[in-house]
C-alpha positions as a LaTeX table, in Angstrom:
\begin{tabular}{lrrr}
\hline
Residue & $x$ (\AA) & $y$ (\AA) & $z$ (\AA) \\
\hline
Unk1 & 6.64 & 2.15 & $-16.83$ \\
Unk2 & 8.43 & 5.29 & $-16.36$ \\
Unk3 & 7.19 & 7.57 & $-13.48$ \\
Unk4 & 7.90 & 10.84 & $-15.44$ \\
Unk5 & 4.54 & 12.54 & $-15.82$ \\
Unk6 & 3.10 & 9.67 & $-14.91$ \\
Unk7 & $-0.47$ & 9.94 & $-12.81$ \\
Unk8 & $-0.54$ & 7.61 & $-9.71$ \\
Unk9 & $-2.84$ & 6.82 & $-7.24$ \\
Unk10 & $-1.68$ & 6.02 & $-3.69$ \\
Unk11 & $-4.32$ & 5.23 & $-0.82$ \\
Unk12 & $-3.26$ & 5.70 & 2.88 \\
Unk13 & $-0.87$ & 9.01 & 1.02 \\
Unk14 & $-0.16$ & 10.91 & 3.38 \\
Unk15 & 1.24 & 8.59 & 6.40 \\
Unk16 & 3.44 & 6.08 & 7.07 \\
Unk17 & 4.43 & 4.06 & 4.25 \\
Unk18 & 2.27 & 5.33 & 1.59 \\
Unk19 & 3.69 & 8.83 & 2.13 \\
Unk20 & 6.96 & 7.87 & 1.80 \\
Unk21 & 5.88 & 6.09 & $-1.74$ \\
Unk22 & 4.34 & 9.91 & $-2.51$ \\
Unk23 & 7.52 & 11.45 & $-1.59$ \\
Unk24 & 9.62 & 8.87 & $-3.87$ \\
Unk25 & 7.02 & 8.78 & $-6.54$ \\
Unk26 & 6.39 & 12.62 & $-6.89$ \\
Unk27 & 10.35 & 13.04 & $-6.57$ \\
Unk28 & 10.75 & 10.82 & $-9.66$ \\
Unk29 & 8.41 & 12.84 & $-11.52$ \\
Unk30 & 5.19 & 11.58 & $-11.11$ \\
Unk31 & 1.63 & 13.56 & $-10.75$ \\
Unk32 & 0.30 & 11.60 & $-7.57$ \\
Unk33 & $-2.80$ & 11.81 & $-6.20$ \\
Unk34 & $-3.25$ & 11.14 & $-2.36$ \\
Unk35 & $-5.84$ & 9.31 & $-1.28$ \\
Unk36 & $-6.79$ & 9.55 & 2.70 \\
Unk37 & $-8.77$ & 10.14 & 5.09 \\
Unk38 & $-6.64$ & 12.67 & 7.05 \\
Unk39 & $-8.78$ & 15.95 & 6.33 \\
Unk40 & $-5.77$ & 18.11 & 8.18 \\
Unk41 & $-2.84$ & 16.43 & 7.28 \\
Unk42 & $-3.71$ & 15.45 & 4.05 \\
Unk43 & $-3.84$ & 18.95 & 2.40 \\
Unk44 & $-1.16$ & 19.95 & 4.18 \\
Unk45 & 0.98 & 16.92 & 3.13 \\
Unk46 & $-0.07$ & 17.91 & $-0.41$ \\
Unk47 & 0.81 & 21.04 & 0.06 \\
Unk48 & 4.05 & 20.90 & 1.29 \\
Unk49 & 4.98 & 18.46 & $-1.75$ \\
Unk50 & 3.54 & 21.42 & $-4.63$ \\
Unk51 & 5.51 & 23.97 & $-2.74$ \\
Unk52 & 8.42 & 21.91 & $-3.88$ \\
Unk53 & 7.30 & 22.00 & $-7.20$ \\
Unk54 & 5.76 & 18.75 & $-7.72$ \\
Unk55 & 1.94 & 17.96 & $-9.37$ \\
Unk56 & 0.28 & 16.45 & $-6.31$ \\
Unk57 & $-3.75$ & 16.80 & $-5.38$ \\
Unk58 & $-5.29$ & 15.35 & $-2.01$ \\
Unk59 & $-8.27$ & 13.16 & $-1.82$ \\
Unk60 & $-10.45$ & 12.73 & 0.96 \\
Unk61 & $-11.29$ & 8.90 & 0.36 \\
Unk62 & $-12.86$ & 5.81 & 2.63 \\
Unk63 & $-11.40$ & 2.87 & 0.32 \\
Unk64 & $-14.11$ & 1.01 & 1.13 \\
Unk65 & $-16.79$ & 2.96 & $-0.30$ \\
Unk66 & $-17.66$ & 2.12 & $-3.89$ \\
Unk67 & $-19.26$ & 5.44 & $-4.57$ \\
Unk68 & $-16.62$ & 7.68 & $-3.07$ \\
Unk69 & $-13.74$ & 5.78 & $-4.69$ \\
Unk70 & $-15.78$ & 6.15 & $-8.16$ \\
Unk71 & $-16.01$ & 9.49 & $-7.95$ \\
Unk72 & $-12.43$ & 10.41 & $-6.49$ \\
Unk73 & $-11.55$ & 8.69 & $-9.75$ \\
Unk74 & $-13.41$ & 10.03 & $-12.12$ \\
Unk75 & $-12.12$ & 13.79 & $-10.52$ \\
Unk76 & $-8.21$ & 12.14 & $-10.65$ \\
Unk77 & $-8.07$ & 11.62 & $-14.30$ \\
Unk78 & $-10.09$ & 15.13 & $-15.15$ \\
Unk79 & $-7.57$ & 17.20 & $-12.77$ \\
Unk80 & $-4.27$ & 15.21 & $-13.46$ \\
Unk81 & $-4.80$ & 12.91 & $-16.49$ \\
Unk82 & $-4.80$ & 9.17 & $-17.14$ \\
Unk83 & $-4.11$ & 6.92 & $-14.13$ \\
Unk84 & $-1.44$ & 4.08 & $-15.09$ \\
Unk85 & $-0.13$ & 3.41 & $-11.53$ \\
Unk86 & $-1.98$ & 2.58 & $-8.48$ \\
Unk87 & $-0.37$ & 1.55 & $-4.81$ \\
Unk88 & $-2.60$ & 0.87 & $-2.54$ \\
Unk89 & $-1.13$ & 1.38 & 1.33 \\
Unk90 & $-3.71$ & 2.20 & 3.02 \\
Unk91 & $-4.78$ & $-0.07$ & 6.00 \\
Unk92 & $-5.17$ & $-0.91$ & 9.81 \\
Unk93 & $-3.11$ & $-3.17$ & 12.40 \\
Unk94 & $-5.85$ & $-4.13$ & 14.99 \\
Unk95 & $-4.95$ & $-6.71$ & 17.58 \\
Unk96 & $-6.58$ & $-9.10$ & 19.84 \\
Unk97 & $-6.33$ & $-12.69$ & 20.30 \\
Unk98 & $-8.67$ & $-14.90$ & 19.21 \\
Unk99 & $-10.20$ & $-15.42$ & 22.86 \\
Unk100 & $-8.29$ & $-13.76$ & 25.50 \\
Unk101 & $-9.02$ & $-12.11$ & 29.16 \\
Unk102 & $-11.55$ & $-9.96$ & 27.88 \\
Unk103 & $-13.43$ & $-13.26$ & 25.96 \\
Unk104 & $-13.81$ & $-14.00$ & 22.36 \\
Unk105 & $-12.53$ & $-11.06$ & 19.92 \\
Unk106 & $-15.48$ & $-8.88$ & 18.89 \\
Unk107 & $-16.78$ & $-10.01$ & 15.42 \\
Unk108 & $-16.50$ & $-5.68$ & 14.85 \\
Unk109 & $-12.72$ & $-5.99$ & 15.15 \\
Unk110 & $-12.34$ & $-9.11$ & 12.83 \\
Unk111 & $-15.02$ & $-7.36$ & 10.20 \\
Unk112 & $-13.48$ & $-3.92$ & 10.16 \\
Unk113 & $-9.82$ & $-5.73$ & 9.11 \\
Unk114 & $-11.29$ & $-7.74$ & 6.88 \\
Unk115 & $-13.30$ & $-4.46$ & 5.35 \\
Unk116 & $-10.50$ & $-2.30$ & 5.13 \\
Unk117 & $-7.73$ & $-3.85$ & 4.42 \\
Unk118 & $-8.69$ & $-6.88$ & 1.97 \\
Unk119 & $-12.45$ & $-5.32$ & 0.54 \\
Unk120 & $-10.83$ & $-1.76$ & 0.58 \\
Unk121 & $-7.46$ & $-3.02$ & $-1.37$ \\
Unk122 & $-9.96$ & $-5.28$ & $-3.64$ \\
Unk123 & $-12.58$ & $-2.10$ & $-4.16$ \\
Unk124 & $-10.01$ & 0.29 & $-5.52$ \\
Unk125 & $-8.31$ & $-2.09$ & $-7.33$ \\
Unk126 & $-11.44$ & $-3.17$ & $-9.53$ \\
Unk127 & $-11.97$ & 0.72 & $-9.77$ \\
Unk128 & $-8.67$ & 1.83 & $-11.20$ \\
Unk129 & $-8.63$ & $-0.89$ & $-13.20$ \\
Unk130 & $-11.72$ & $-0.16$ & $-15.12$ \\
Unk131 & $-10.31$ & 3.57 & $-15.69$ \\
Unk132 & $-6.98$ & 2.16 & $-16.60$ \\
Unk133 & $-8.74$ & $-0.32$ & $-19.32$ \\
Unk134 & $-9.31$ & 2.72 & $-21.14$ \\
Unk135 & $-5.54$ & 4.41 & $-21.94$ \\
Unk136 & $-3.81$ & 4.09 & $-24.50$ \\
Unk137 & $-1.34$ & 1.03 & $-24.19$ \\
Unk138 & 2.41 & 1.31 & $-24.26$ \\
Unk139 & 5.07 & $-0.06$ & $-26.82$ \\
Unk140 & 4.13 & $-3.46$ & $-25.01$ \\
Unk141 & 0.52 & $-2.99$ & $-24.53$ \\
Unk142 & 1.18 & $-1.86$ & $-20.92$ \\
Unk143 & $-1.75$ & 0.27 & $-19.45$ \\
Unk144 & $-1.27$ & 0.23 & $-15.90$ \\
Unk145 & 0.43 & $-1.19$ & $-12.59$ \\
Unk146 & $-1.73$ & $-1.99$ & $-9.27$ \\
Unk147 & 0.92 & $-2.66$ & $-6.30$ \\
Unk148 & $-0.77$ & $-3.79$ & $-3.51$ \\
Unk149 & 0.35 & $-3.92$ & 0.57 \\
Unk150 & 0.47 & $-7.14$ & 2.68 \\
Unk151 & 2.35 & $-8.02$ & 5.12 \\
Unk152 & 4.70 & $-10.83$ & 6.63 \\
Unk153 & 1.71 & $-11.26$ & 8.93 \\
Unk154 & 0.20 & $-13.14$ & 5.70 \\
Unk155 & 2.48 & $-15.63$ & 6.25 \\
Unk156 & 4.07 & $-15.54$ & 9.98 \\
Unk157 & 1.06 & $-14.22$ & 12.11 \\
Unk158 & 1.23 & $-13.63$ & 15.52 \\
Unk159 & $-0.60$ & $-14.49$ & 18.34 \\
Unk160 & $-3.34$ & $-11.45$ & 18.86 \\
Unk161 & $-2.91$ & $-10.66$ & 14.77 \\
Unk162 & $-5.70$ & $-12.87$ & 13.77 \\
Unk163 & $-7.96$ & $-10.48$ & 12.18 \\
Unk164 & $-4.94$ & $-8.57$ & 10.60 \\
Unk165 & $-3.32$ & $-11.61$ & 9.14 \\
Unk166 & $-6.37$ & $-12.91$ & 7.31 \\
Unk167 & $-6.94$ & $-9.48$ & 5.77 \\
Unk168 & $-3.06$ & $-9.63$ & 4.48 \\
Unk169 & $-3.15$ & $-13.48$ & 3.60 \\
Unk170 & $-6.44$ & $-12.51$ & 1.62 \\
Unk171 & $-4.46$ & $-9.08$ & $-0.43$ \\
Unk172 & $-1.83$ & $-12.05$ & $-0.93$ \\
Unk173 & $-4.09$ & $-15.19$ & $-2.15$ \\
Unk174 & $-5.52$ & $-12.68$ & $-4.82$ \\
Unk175 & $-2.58$ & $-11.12$ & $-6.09$ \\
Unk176 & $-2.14$ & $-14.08$ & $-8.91$ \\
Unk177 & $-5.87$ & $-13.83$ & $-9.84$ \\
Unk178 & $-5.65$ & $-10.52$ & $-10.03$ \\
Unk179 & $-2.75$ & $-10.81$ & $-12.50$ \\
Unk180 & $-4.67$ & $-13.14$ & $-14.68$ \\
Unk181 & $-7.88$ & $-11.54$ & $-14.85$ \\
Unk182 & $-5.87$ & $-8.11$ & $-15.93$ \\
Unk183 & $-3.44$ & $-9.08$ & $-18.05$ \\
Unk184 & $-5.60$ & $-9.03$ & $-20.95$ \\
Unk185 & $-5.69$ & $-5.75$ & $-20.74$ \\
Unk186 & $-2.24$ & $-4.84$ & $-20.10$ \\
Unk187 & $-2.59$ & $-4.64$ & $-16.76$ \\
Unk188 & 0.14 & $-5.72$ & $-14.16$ \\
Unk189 & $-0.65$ & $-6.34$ & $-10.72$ \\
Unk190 & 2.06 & $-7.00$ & $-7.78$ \\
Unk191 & 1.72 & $-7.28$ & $-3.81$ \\
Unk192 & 4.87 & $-6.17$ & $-1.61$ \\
Unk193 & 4.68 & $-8.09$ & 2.15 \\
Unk194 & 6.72 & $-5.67$ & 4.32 \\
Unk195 & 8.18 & $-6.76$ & 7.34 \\
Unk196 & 8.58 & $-4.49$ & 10.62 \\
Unk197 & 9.10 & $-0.80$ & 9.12 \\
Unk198 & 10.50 & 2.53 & 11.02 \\
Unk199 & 7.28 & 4.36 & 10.47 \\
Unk200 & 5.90 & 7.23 & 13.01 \\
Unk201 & 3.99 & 4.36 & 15.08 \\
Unk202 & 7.31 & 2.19 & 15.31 \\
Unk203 & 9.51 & 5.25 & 16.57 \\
Unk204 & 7.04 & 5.76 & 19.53 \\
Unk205 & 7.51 & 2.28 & 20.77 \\
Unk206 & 9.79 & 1.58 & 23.48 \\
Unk207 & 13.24 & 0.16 & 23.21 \\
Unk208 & 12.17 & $-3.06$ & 24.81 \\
Unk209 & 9.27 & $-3.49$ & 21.86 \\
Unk210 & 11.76 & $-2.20$ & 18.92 \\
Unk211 & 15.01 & $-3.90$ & 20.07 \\
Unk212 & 13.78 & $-7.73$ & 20.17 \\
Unk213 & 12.31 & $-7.22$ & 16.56 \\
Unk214 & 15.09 & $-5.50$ & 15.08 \\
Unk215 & 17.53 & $-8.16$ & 16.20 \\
Unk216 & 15.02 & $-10.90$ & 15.00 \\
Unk217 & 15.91 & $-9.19$ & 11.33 \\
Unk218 & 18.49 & $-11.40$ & 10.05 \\
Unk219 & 20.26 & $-8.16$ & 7.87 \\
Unk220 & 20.72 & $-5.86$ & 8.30 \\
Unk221 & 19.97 & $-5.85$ & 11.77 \\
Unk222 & 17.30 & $-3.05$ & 11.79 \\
Unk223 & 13.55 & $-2.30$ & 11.11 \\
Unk224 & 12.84 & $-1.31$ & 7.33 \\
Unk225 & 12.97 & 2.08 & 5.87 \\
Unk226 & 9.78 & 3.14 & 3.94 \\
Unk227 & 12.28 & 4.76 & 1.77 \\
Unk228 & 12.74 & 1.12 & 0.74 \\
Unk229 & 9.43 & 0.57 & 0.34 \\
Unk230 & 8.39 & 3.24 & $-1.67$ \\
Unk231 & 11.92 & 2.23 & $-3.74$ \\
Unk232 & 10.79 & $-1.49$ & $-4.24$ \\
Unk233 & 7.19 & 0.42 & $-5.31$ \\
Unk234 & 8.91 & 2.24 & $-7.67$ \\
Unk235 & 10.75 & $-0.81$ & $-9.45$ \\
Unk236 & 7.90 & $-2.71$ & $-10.11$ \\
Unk237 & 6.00 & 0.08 & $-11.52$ \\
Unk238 & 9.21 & 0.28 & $-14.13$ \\
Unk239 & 9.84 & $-3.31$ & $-14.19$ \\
Unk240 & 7.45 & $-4.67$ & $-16.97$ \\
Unk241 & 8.04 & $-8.29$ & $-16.58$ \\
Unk242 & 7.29 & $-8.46$ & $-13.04$ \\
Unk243 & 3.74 & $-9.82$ & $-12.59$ \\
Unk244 & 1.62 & $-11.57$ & $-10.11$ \\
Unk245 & 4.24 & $-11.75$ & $-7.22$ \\
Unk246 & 4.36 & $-11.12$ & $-3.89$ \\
Unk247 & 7.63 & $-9.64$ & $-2.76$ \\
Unk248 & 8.33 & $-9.83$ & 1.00 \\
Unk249 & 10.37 & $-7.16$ & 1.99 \\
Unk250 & 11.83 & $-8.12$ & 5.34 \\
Unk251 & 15.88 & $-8.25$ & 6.03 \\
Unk252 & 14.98 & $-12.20$ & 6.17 \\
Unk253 & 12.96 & $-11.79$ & 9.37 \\
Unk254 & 10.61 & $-14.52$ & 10.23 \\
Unk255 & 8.31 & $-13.78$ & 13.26 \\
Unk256 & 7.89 & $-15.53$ & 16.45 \\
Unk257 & 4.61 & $-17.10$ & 17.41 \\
Unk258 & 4.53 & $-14.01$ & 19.96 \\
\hline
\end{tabular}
C-alpha cells in the first residue's frame, strides 16, 4: 500500500517510537492522525509536523476506551478520509518482580499492562478494522494494514518484566488470528517485536544501564533507531504479501535473565 495520501492511524503519536513512525509516515506522504494522550505535546507535535506542510490532526485518545476510540474514529475518517493503515505504538513498560522486597507485585500493576498494552492494542484494532471493512479495496482487494508493537520481552523476559511480557507475548499470540479473521476482508495484520531502542527514556539512562545492553546487541553493536522502526512500519504497510508475522527487530540481541 502506498503511503501517498494515504490516512493512518498511529496510537502513542507523538513520543517515542510512534512519533518517529509519524515523522516517517507523514514524510512519505501520508495524512496521519495522532492518537495520545499528551494534551500539551500532542498539539504541539502536530503542529510542528503541518508547519512543514504535512496533513496531520491530533487526537486526545485512552486506547482502552471503547467509546473514545469509536468516536476518535468516526471524527478521523470525516476530517482526513478513509483509514487504510493503522500502527498501534502506544504502551507502558512497568516493572516489578513477581514477589520481591516489597512482597507480591500489586494485581494493579499486572492489570494496568495487561489493559493497556494487549486490551488497548486489541480495542483499536477491532475498531479500525470495522471502519476499514468499509473502503473500497485495491487492485488486490487490499483495504487496510494493522501493524501492531511487541516486544523481545514476548519472547526473552526479564526478571521484574512479568506483567510487561505477558501483555507483549499476548499482542504476539494474536497476531496470526488476527490475520485470519481479517483477511477476508482484505485486511493485513503484522506485529514488529523491537528490541532495546534509543528513544527519549533510553538517552536518560546512565552509561552503566545503556552500555551492557548495547554490547549484548550482536550488530551492530548499538541500541535501535526508531528511525528503523518507523522504516520497517513503513515496509509492511507497502509490502502486500507480508501477513500474520511477527518481525523482531533487534541487531540479534537476546536478553539475559536479568
Amino acid at each position: 500500500m502506498n503511503l501517498h495520501n494515504t490516512v493512518t492511524v498511529i496510537t502513542g503519536g507523538a513520543s517515542g517510537l510512534g512519533r518517529a513512525t509519524s515523522e516517517h509516515f507523514a514524510a512519505a506522504g501520508a495524512a496521519v492522525a495522532l492518537f495520545d494522550l499528551q494534551p500539551e505535546a500532542g498539539p504541539a507535535f502536530a503542529k510542528q509536523l503541518c508547519d512543514q506542510g504535512h496533513r496531520v490532526r491530533f487526537y486526545e485518545v485512552d486506547v482502552t476506551s471503547a467509546d473514545r476510540v469509536e468516536e476518535a474514529l468516526a471524527k478521523v475518517r470525516e476530517e482526513l478520509g478513509d483509514i487504510r493503515v493503522c500502527v498501534n505504538c502506544a504502551g507502558i513498560a512497568p516493572a516489578g518482580k513477581t514477589f520481591g522486597r516489597k512482597g507480591p507485585l500489586p494485581l494493579d500493576t499486572f492489570a494496568k499492562a495487561i489493559e493497556i498494552n494487549l486490551i488497548g492494542t486489541f480495542n483499536v484494532t477491532r475498531l479500525v478494522a470495522a471502519a476499514m471493512s468499509g473502503n473500497q479495496p485495491g487492485p488486490e482487494g487490499e483495504r487496510g494494514v494493522i501493524i501492531n508493537t511487541a516486544s523481545v520481552a514476548a519472547f526473552d523476559g526479564q526478571m521484574g518484566q512479568v506483567a510487561y511480557s505477558a501483555s507483549k507475548a499476548g499482542v504476539v499470540g494474536m497476531t496470526l488470528p488476527l490475520a485470519r479473521d481479517l483477511g477476508s476482508l482484505g485486511i493485513r495484520v503484522n506485529t514488529i517485536a523491537p528490541g532495546v531502542f534509543n528513544t527519549p527514556m533510553m538517552q536518560s539512562m546512565p552509561d552503566e544501564v545503556r552500555k551492557p545492553l548495547e554490547e549484548i546487541v550482536q550488530f551492530p553493536k548499538r541500541l535501535g533507531l526508531p528511525t528503523e522502526f518507523a522504516r520497517l512500519a513503513a515496509h509492511i504497510a507497502d509490502n502486500t504479501y507480508l501477513n500474520g508475522e511477527t518481525i523482531r527487530l533487534d541487531g540479534g540481541i537476546r536478553m539475559p535473565a536479568k
